[in-house]
mmCIF file of C-alpha atoms in Angstrom:
data_model
loop_
_atom_site.group_PDB
_atom_site.id
_atom_site.type_symbol
_atom_site.label_atom_id
_atom_site.label_comp_id
_atom_site.label_asym_id
_atom_site.label_seq_id
_atom_site.Cartn_x
_atom_site.Cartn_y
_atom_site.Cartn_z
ATOM 1 C CA MET A 175 0.000 0.000 0.000
ATOM 2 C CA LYS A 176 1.354 3.422 -0.985
ATOM 3 C CA LYS A 177 1.698 6.563 1.106
ATOM 4 C CA SER A 178 -0.136 8.485 -1.618
ATOM 5 C CA ASP A 179 -3.225 6.329 -0.980
ATOM 6 C CA PHE A 180 -3.735 8.425 2.155
ATOM 7 C CA TYR A 181 -3.357 11.873 0.624
ATOM 8 C CA PHE A 182 -6.122 14.460 0.692
ATOM 9 C CA ASP A 183 -6.086 18.159 -0.042
ATOM 10 C CA LEU A 184 -6.404 20.200 3.154
ATOM 11 C CA PRO A 185 -6.872 23.988 2.978
ATOM 12 C CA GLU A 186 -4.517 25.634 5.468
ATOM 13 C CA GLU A 187 -7.312 27.712 6.990
ATOM 14 C CA LEU A 188 -8.952 24.521 8.319
ATOM 15 C CA ILE A 189 -6.007 23.853 10.662
ATOM 16 C CA ALA A 190 -7.321 24.968 14.066
ATOM 17 C CA GLN A 191 -4.917 27.366 15.781
ATOM 18 C CA THR A 192 -6.723 27.823 19.097
ATOM 19 C CA PRO A 193 -9.079 25.695 21.203
ATOM 20 C CA LEU A 194 -12.785 26.483 21.347
ATOM 21 C CA GLU A 195 -14.036 28.259 24.466
ATOM 22 C CA ARG A 196 -16.189 25.218 25.289
ATOM 23 C CA ARG A 197 -14.287 21.920 25.195
ATOM 24 C CA ASP A 198 -17.250 19.739 24.253
ATOM 25 C CA GLY A 199 -18.670 22.318 21.839
ATOM 26 C CA SER A 200 -16.547 21.018 18.982
ATOM 27 C CA ARG A 201 -18.233 19.281 16.071
ATOM 28 C CA LEU A 202 -18.425 15.493 15.915
ATOM 29 C CA LEU A 203 -18.522 13.534 12.679
ATOM 30 C CA HIS A 204 -19.966 10.074 13.300
ATOM 31 C CA LEU A 205 -18.823 7.427 10.810
ATOM 32 C CA ASP A 206 -20.632 4.091 10.899
ATOM 33 C CA LYS A 207 -17.763 1.703 10.178
ATOM 34 C CA MET A 208 -20.094 -0.986 8.835
ATOM 35 C CA SER A 209 -22.261 1.055 6.448
ATOM 36 C CA GLY A 210 -20.038 4.087 5.860
ATOM 37 C CA SER A 211 -22.913 6.449 6.661
ATOM 38 C CA ILE A 212 -22.030 9.843 8.141
ATOM 39 C CA GLU A 213 -23.808 12.061 10.672
ATOM 40 C CA HIS A 214 -22.870 15.583 11.759
ATOM 41 C CA ARG A 215 -23.282 16.273 15.471
ATOM 42 C CA HIS A 216 -21.492 17.991 18.354
ATOM 43 C CA PHE A 217 -19.161 16.394 20.858
ATOM 44 C CA TYR A 218 -21.628 16.833 23.702
ATOM 45 C CA ASP A 219 -23.870 14.394 21.781
ATOM 46 C CA LEU A 220 -21.320 11.582 22.252
ATOM 47 C CA PRO A 221 -23.300 9.824 25.056
ATOM 48 C CA GLU A 222 -26.125 9.134 22.567
ATOM 49 C CA TYR A 223 -23.818 6.727 20.705
ATOM 50 C CA LEU A 224 -22.698 4.821 23.801
ATOM 51 C CA LYS A 225 -24.589 1.968 25.431
ATOM 52 C CA GLU A 226 -24.808 0.519 28.888
ATOM 53 C CA GLY A 227 -22.104 -2.131 29.153
ATOM 54 C CA ASP A 228 -19.679 -0.342 26.827
ATOM 55 C CA CYS A 229 -16.224 0.639 28.026
ATOM 56 C CA LEU A 230 -14.502 3.954 27.250
ATOM 57 C CA VAL A 231 -10.687 3.894 27.558
ATOM 58 C CA LEU A 232 -8.795 7.182 27.976
ATOM 59 C CA ASN A 233 -5.096 8.082 28.077
ATOM 60 C CA ASP A 234 -4.323 9.958 31.314
ATOM 61 C CA SER A 235 -0.831 11.115 30.305
ATOM 62 C CA ARG A 236 -0.063 14.737 31.080
ATOM 63 C CA VAL A 237 2.024 16.973 28.806
ATOM 64 C CA LEU A 238 5.279 18.199 30.280
ATOM 65 C CA PRO A 239 6.072 21.902 29.800
ATOM 66 C CA ALA A 240 9.043 20.434 28.003
ATOM 67 C CA ARG A 241 10.185 23.421 25.927
ATOM 68 C CA LEU A 242 13.055 25.255 27.600
ATOM 69 C CA ILE A 243 14.638 28.460 26.295
ATOM 70 C CA GLY A 244 18.025 29.341 27.737
ATOM 71 C CA SER A 245 21.378 30.836 26.909
ATOM 72 C CA ARG A 246 24.806 29.356 26.274
ATOM 73 C CA SER A 247 27.733 30.377 28.477
ATOM 74 C CA THR A 248 29.420 31.715 25.317
ATOM 75 C CA GLY A 249 26.345 33.773 24.401
ATOM 76 C CA GLY A 250 23.315 33.170 22.196
ATOM 77 C CA SER A 251 19.972 31.530 22.909
ATOM 78 C CA VAL A 252 19.223 27.801 22.832
ATOM 79 C CA GLU A 253 15.918 25.943 22.807
ATOM 80 C CA LEU A 254 15.641 22.397 24.157
ATOM 81 C CA VAL A 255 12.604 20.126 23.985
ATOM 82 C CA LEU A 256 12.704 17.241 26.458
ATOM 83 C CA LEU A 257 11.915 13.928 24.785
ATOM 84 C CA ARG A 258 12.891 11.085 27.091
ATOM 85 C CA ASP A 259 13.897 10.805 30.737
ATOM 86 C CA LEU A 260 17.074 8.720 30.957
ATOM 87 C CA GLY A 261 17.313 8.972 34.756
ATOM 88 C CA GLU A 262 19.672 10.801 37.128
ATOM 89 C CA GLY A 263 18.934 14.199 35.576
ATOM 90 C CA ARG A 264 19.804 13.120 32.043
ATOM 91 C CA TRP A 265 17.337 13.627 29.147
ATOM 92 C CA GLU A 266 17.297 13.031 25.431
ATOM 93 C CA CYS A 267 16.377 16.382 23.848
ATOM 94 C CA LEU A 268 15.754 18.157 20.592
ATOM 95 C CA SER A 269 18.051 21.155 20.273
ATOM 96 C CA ARG A 270 17.826 24.377 18.275
ATOM 97 C CA PRO A 271 20.144 25.533 16.828
ATOM 98 C CA GLY A 272 21.818 22.143 16.751
ATOM 99 C CA ARG A 273 25.148 23.384 15.477
ATOM 100 C CA LYS A 274 25.540 25.510 18.626
ATOM 101 C CA THR A 275 24.986 22.657 21.089
ATOM 102 C CA LYS A 276 28.027 20.442 20.737
ATOM 103 C CA PRO A 277 29.118 18.092 23.544
ATOM 104 C CA GLY A 278 30.444 20.162 26.428
ATOM 105 C CA THR A 279 28.152 23.144 25.762
ATOM 106 C CA ALA A 280 26.876 24.687 29.012
ATOM 107 C CA ILE A 281 23.361 26.167 29.075
ATOM 108 C CA SER A 282 21.560 28.235 31.720
ATOM 109 C CA PHE A 283 17.798 28.651 32.198
ATOM 110 C CA GLY A 284 15.884 31.065 34.412
ATOM 111 C CA ASP A 285 18.856 33.096 35.694
ATOM 112 C CA GLY A 286 20.682 29.934 36.655
ATOM 113 C CA GLU A 287 17.844 28.186 38.488
ATOM 114 C CA LEU A 288 18.384 25.330 36.039
ATOM 115 C CA THR A 289 21.667 24.576 34.278
ATOM 116 C CA ALA A 290 22.649 21.895 31.790
ATOM 117 C CA VAL A 291 25.587 20.423 29.931
ATOM 118 C CA VAL A 292 25.335 18.678 26.564
ATOM 119 C CA GLU A 293 26.952 15.248 26.968
ATOM 120 C CA ASP A 294 26.502 13.579 23.598
ATOM 121 C CA VAL A 295 24.889 13.672 20.147
ATOM 122 C CA VAL A 296 22.938 10.518 19.257
ATOM 123 C CA GLU A 297 21.638 9.077 16.001
ATOM 124 C CA GLY A 298 19.130 11.463 14.435
ATOM 125 C CA GLY A 299 20.825 14.517 15.912
ATOM 126 C CA ASN A 300 19.147 14.519 19.337
ATOM 127 C CA ARG A 301 21.249 15.584 22.323
ATOM 128 C CA ILE A 302 21.845 13.834 25.633
ATOM 129 C CA VAL A 303 21.727 16.613 28.235
ATOM 130 C CA LYS A 304 22.568 16.470 31.954
ATOM 131 C CA PHE A 305 20.566 18.937 34.066
ATOM 132 C CA ASP A 306 21.553 20.377 37.439
ATOM 133 C CA TYR A 307 19.010 21.947 39.799
ATOM 134 C CA GLU A 308 17.811 22.109 43.389
ATOM 135 C CA GLY A 309 14.498 20.657 44.512
ATOM 136 C CA ILE A 310 12.081 18.673 42.346
ATOM 137 C CA PHE A 311 12.712 18.703 38.600
ATOM 138 C CA LEU A 312 9.012 18.730 37.585
ATOM 139 C CA GLU A 313 8.416 21.781 39.793
ATOM 140 C CA VAL A 314 11.392 23.579 38.207
ATOM 141 C CA LEU A 315 10.021 22.619 34.788
ATOM 142 C CA ASP A 316 6.578 23.999 35.693
ATOM 143 C CA ARG A 317 8.177 27.362 36.463
ATOM 144 C CA LEU A 318 10.551 27.611 33.511
ATOM 145 C CA GLY A 319 9.128 25.421 30.740
ATOM 146 C CA LYS A 320 6.623 26.137 27.988
ATOM 147 C CA MET A 321 4.158 23.835 26.219
ATOM 148 C CA PRO A 322 5.732 22.109 23.170
ATOM 149 C CA LEU A 323 2.869 22.799 20.758
ATOM 150 C CA PRO A 324 2.809 20.971 17.390
ATOM 151 C CA PRO A 325 4.668 22.677 14.515
ATOM 152 C CA TYR A 326 1.450 23.473 12.617
ATOM 153 C CA ILE A 327 0.136 25.660 15.483
ATOM 154 C CA LYS A 328 1.474 29.186 15.102
ATOM 155 C CA GLU A 329 -0.649 30.947 17.759
ATOM 156 C CA GLU A 330 0.543 31.326 21.370
ATOM 157 C CA LEU A 331 -1.578 29.325 23.821
ATOM 158 C CA GLN A 332 -3.105 31.653 26.425
ATOM 159 C CA ASP A 333 -4.068 28.929 28.911
ATOM 160 C CA SER A 334 -1.661 25.985 29.052
ATOM 161 C CA GLU A 335 -4.338 23.769 30.642
ATOM 162 C CA ARG A 336 -6.217 23.783 27.328
ATOM 163 C CA TYR A 337 -3.442 21.549 25.976
ATOM 164 C CA GLN A 338 -4.126 19.096 28.799
ATOM 165 C CA THR A 339 -7.090 16.747 29.171
ATOM 166 C CA VAL A 340 -9.257 17.347 32.258
ATOM 167 C CA TYR A 341 -8.289 13.873 33.500
ATOM 168 C CA SER A 342 -4.520 14.096 32.883
ATOM 169 C CA ARG A 343 -2.454 12.966 35.873
ATOM 170 C CA GLU A 344 0.723 11.131 34.769
ATOM 171 C CA PRO A 345 3.407 13.613 33.539
ATOM 172 C CA GLY A 346 5.533 12.406 30.646
ATOM 173 C CA SER A 347 4.171 13.408 27.220
ATOM 174 C CA ALA A 348 5.804 15.740 24.718
ATOM 175 C CA ALA A 349 2.437 16.244 22.982
ATOM 176 C CA ALA A 350 -1.176 15.953 24.117
ATOM 177 C CA PRO A 351 -3.392 12.919 23.453
ATOM 178 C CA THR A 352 -5.654 15.359 21.645
ATOM 179 C CA ALA A 353 -8.836 13.286 21.205
ATOM 180 C CA GLY A 354 -9.303 13.658 24.946
ATOM 181 C CA LEU A 355 -9.235 17.468 24.867
ATOM 182 C CA HIS A 356 -12.969 17.507 24.020
ATOM 183 C CA PHE A 357 -14.071 15.907 27.286
ATOM 184 C CA THR A 358 -15.330 17.802 30.316
ATOM 185 C CA LYS A 359 -15.782 16.312 33.785
ATOM 186 C CA GLU A 360 -19.532 16.814 33.369
ATOM 187 C CA LEU A 361 -19.586 14.889 30.077
ATOM 188 C CA LEU A 362 -17.621 12.029 31.618
ATOM 189 C CA GLY A 363 -20.137 11.969 34.471
ATOM 190 C CA GLU A 364 -23.011 11.804 31.996
ATOM 191 C CA ILE A 365 -21.318 8.913 30.173
ATOM 192 C CA ALA A 366 -20.760 6.995 33.420
ATOM 193 C CA ALA A 367 -24.381 7.586 34.450
ATOM 194 C CA LYS A 368 -25.470 5.686 31.311
ATOM 195 C CA GLY A 369 -23.739 2.580 32.613
ATOM 196 C CA VAL A 370 -20.650 3.017 30.439
ATOM 197 C CA ARG A 371 -17.493 1.985 32.273
ATOM 198 C CA VAL A 372 -14.733 4.613 32.068
ATOM 199 C CA CYS A 373 -11.134 3.523 32.611
ATOM 200 C CA TYR A 374 -7.632 4.812 32.029
ATOM 201 C CA LEU A 375 -4.258 3.774 30.691
ATOM 202 C CA THR A 376 -1.091 5.761 30.059
ATOM 203 C CA LEU A 377 0.888 6.280 26.881
ATOM 204 C CA HIS A 378 3.469 9.052 26.974
ATOM 205 C CA VAL A 379 3.223 10.694 23.555
ATOM 206 C CA GLY A 380 6.547 11.419 21.873
ATOM 207 C CA LEU A 381 7.273 13.970 19.163
ATOM 208 C CA GLY A 382 7.714 11.000 16.838
ATOM 209 C CA THR A 383 3.941 11.162 16.456
ATOM 210 C CA PHE A 384 4.540 14.139 14.111
ATOM 211 C CA ARG A 385 7.253 12.388 12.116
ATOM 212 C CA PRO A 386 6.217 12.075 8.460
ATOM 213 C CA VAL A 387 6.118 8.793 6.582
ATOM 214 C CA LYS A 388 8.985 9.119 4.090
ATOM 215 C CA GLU A 389 8.856 5.698 2.416
ATOM 216 C CA ASP A 390 6.465 5.366 -0.517
ATOM 217 C CA ASP A 391 5.689 1.792 0.528
ATOM 218 C CA ILE A 392 4.142 2.296 3.976
ATOM 219 C CA GLU A 393 5.208 -1.158 5.186
ATOM 220 C CA GLU A 394 8.810 0.067 5.108
ATOM 221 C CA HIS A 395 8.072 2.875 7.592
ATOM 222 C CA GLU A 396 9.865 2.484 10.927
ATOM 223 C CA MET A 397 7.483 3.427 13.735
ATOM 224 C CA HIS A 398 8.729 5.381 16.770
ATOM 225 C CA SER A 399 8.549 3.806 20.251
ATOM 226 C CA GLU A 400 6.488 5.153 23.150
ATOM 227 C CA PHE A 401 6.168 4.021 26.762
ATOM 228 C CA CYS A 402 2.768 2.860 27.980
ATOM 229 C CA ILE A 403 1.089 1.354 31.031
ATOM 230 C CA VAL A 404 -2.108 -0.699 31.394
ATOM 231 C CA PRO A 405 -3.180 -0.875 35.076
ATOM 232 C CA GLU A 406 -4.670 -4.058 36.525
ATOM 233 C CA GLU A 407 -8.063 -2.404 37.030
ATOM 234 C CA THR A 408 -8.241 -1.284 33.383
ATOM 235 C CA ALA A 409 -7.291 -4.723 32.066
ATOM 236 C CA LYS A 410 -9.991 -6.288 34.264
ATOM 237 C CA THR A 411 -12.634 -3.780 33.122
ATOM 238 C CA VAL A 412 -11.834 -4.204 29.424
ATOM 239 C CA ASN A 413 -11.758 -7.988 29.619
ATOM 240 C CA GLU A 414 -15.084 -8.084 31.496
ATOM 241 C CA THR A 415 -16.614 -5.740 28.911
ATOM 242 C CA ARG A 416 -15.561 -7.988 26.060
ATOM 243 C CA LYS A 417 -16.685 -11.137 27.886
ATOM 244 C CA ASN A 418 -20.139 -9.593 28.473
ATOM 245 C CA GLY A 419 -20.558 -8.493 24.846
ATOM 246 C CA GLY A 420 -19.913 -4.777 25.388
ATOM 247 C CA ARG A 421 -17.876 -2.584 23.069
ATOM 248 C CA VAL A 422 -14.389 -1.263 23.848
ATOM 249 C CA ILE A 423 -14.094 2.311 22.595
ATOM 250 C CA ALA A 424 -10.643 3.896 22.639
ATOM 251 C CA VAL A 425 -10.301 7.646 23.049
ATOM 252 C CA GLY A 426 -7.475 8.587 20.723
ATOM 253 C CA THR A 427 -4.989 6.683 18.625
ATOM 254 C CA THR A 428 -2.669 6.500 21.662
ATOM 255 C CA SER A 429 -5.231 4.529 23.685
ATOM 256 C CA CYS A 430 -5.923 2.376 20.639
ATOM 257 C CA ARG A 431 -2.238 1.554 20.085
ATOM 258 C CA THR A 432 -1.733 0.712 23.773
ATOM 259 C CA LEU A 433 -4.749 -1.612 23.890
ATOM 260 C CA GLU A 434 -3.733 -3.394 20.712
ATOM 261 C CA SER A 435 -0.108 -3.691 21.853
ATOM 262 C CA PHE A 436 -0.938 -5.407 25.146
ATOM 263 C CA THR A 437 -3.829 -7.621 23.984
ATOM 264 C CA THR A 438 -3.022 -11.270 23.261
ATOM 265 C CA ASP A 439 -4.046 -13.047 20.061
ATOM 266 C CA GLU A 440 -6.817 -14.622 22.155
ATOM 267 C CA GLY A 441 -8.255 -11.154 22.865
ATOM 268 C CA ILE A 442 -7.139 -10.824 26.502
ATOM 269 C CA LEU A 443 -5.772 -7.439 27.595
ATOM 270 C CA GLU A 444 -2.746 -7.837 29.859
ATOM 271 C CA ALA A 445 -1.926 -5.477 32.713
ATOM 272 C CA ARG A 446 1.690 -4.434 32.171
ATOM 273 C CA SER A 447 4.009 -1.651 31.120
ATOM 274 C CA GLY A 448 6.569 -1.356 28.366
ATOM 275 C CA TRP A 449 7.481 0.198 25.041
ATOM 276 C CA THR A 450 5.396 -0.112 21.904
ATOM 277 C CA ASN A 451 6.209 0.659 18.292
ATOM 278 C CA ILE A 452 3.061 -0.938 16.872
ATOM 279 C CA PHE A 453 2.173 0.374 13.407
ATOM 280 C CA ILE A 454 -1.487 -0.139 12.544
ATOM 281 C CA TYR A 455 -2.502 0.221 8.901
ATOM 282 C CA PRO A 456 -5.123 -1.379 6.606
ATOM 283 C CA GLY A 457 -4.999 -5.142 6.802
ATOM 284 C CA TYR A 458 -4.441 -5.126 10.556
ATOM 285 C CA ARG A 459 -6.827 -7.338 12.555
ATOM 286 C CA PHE A 460 -8.018 -5.582 15.712
ATOM 287 C CA LYS A 461 -7.859 -7.737 18.833
ATOM 288 C CA CYS A 462 -9.465 -5.389 21.363
ATOM 289 C CA VAL A 463 -10.784 -2.078 20.009
ATOM 290 C CA ASP A 464 -14.324 -1.873 18.588
ATOM 291 C CA GLY A 465 -14.668 1.899 18.240
ATOM 292 C CA LEU A 466 -12.578 5.042 18.315
ATOM 293 C CA VAL A 467 -12.923 8.703 19.259
ATOM 294 C CA THR A 468 -10.281 10.644 17.343
ATOM 295 C CA ASN A 469 -9.406 13.989 15.818
ATOM 296 C CA PHE A 470 -8.798 14.667 12.110
ATOM 297 C CA HIS A 471 -5.227 13.825 11.143
ATOM 298 C CA LEU A 472 -2.541 14.941 8.701
ATOM 299 C CA PRO A 473 -2.547 13.618 5.137
ATOM 300 C CA GLU A 474 -0.270 10.592 4.638
ATOM 301 C CA SER A 475 0.338 10.253 8.407
ATOM 302 C CA THR A 476 0.515 7.023 10.426
ATOM 303 C CA LEU A 477 -2.587 8.226 12.276
ATOM 304 C CA ILE A 478 -4.826 8.401 9.208
ATOM 305 C CA MET A 479 -3.490 4.946 8.324
ATOM 306 C CA LEU A 480 -4.597 3.667 11.743
ATOM 307 C CA VAL A 481 -8.160 4.975 11.418
ATOM 308 C CA SER A 482 -8.266 3.560 7.888
ATOM 309 C CA ALA A 483 -7.445 0.146 9.342
ATOM 310 C CA LEU A 484 -10.477 0.389 11.626
ATOM 311 C CA ALA A 485 -13.071 1.704 9.173
ATOM 312 C CA GLY A 486 -11.598 0.955 5.741
ATOM 313 C CA ARG A 487 -9.462 3.296 3.649
ATOM 314 C CA GLY A 488 -12.251 4.143 1.202
ATOM 315 C CA GLN A 489 -14.696 5.112 3.931
ATOM 316 C CA ILE A 490 -12.124 7.169 5.820
ATOM 317 C CA MET A 491 -10.960 9.071 2.741
ATOM 318 C CA ASN A 492 -14.590 9.788 1.865
ATOM 319 C CA ALA A 493 -15.255 11.005 5.424
ATOM 320 C CA TYR A 494 -12.233 13.301 5.206
ATOM 321 C CA ARG A 495 -13.454 14.731 1.900
ATOM 322 C CA VAL A 496 -16.812 15.399 3.552
ATOM 323 C CA ALA A 497 -15.084 16.992 6.572
ATOM 324 C CA VAL A 498 -13.120 19.351 4.315
ATOM 325 C CA ARG A 499 -16.273 20.239 2.355
ATOM 326 C CA GLU A 500 -18.197 20.881 5.587
ATOM 327 C CA ARG A 501 -15.356 23.018 6.973
ATOM 328 C CA TYR A 502 -14.492 20.889 9.991
ATOM 329 C CA ARG A 503 -11.508 22.087 12.036
ATOM 330 C CA PHE A 504 -8.432 19.843 11.793
ATOM 331 C CA PHE A 505 -5.626 18.543 14.030
ATOM 332 C CA SER A 506 -4.905 19.097 17.738
ATOM 333 C CA PHE A 507 -7.405 21.863 18.535
ATOM 334 C CA GLY A 508 -9.852 20.781 15.829
ATOM 335 C CA ASP A 509 -13.083 18.810 15.723
ATOM 336 C CA ALA A 510 -13.603 15.101 16.390
ATOM 337 C CA MET A 511 -14.662 11.920 14.676
ATOM 338 C CA LEU A 512 -16.421 8.919 16.195
ATOM 339 C CA ILE A 513 -15.868 5.623 14.406
ATOM 340 C CA ILE A 514 -18.208 2.955 15.699
#
């Protein structure tokens, strides 16, 4: 299957730059994965599509304010984006400008409250950086760091909590699990009141999620790895749901990838943690997920390939053409799609 099979023309003005004032006021395109029929609703209508006995699975990862802007001891500014915690104050980071951050480069942030030394350059050009600070690193990061918004968002975010889900609690992501941004606590309460079981897992989203597919043959694409956790309670809830004939509905491609990574060929979700580089594209046989709440994704991305695996490439590409025609808002702060 070719990368070009997942191309669609997206007018730039449909890329949402700011979140709506009301989280659940975004539009919701419902795609029936069996018939291909489409309905246009709003996100607050989501409970109408859920049934007693269903299970909704959400990713509770919280975005780190992982973008740090500092200055080199020799002068000039440097921007680091934290990617992966290596332990003992060491992180793998993106660095700009890269040519100015050679091994041995010393960097200061916040008038010296946080300092760092570049230790190494790894494959791909990322830097291994050792930080020095007093106190708790996440608290220092909260004071000095900024949200690492996706490259297609040019507007400054006025309220950093709008790039967090209302249920986020496990710090570690470099980007938000954006399908969850539409939920409010009230909407989750309404869903639970219908007899839908709501449970959580964790996948820490890496910036690899924005990495383009470069190979024309998509099967040759090398997927990035991300760390995820399925708690015992979530595994039990999902397995009971499936045993009782309920539907498992993942909120976001991150939840979907975690569920599919840790589900056995016999359809049993295991409670465990680890790294996943699962790449889901048409032809994949789903072992756990029956439905998906998701945003609208980039052309030719691994994410549009995943949703195409669930609903069929033809139906997804048609739904995207309809979404463009109907002026839906795209990407992180955009509207949502329900595939069920």
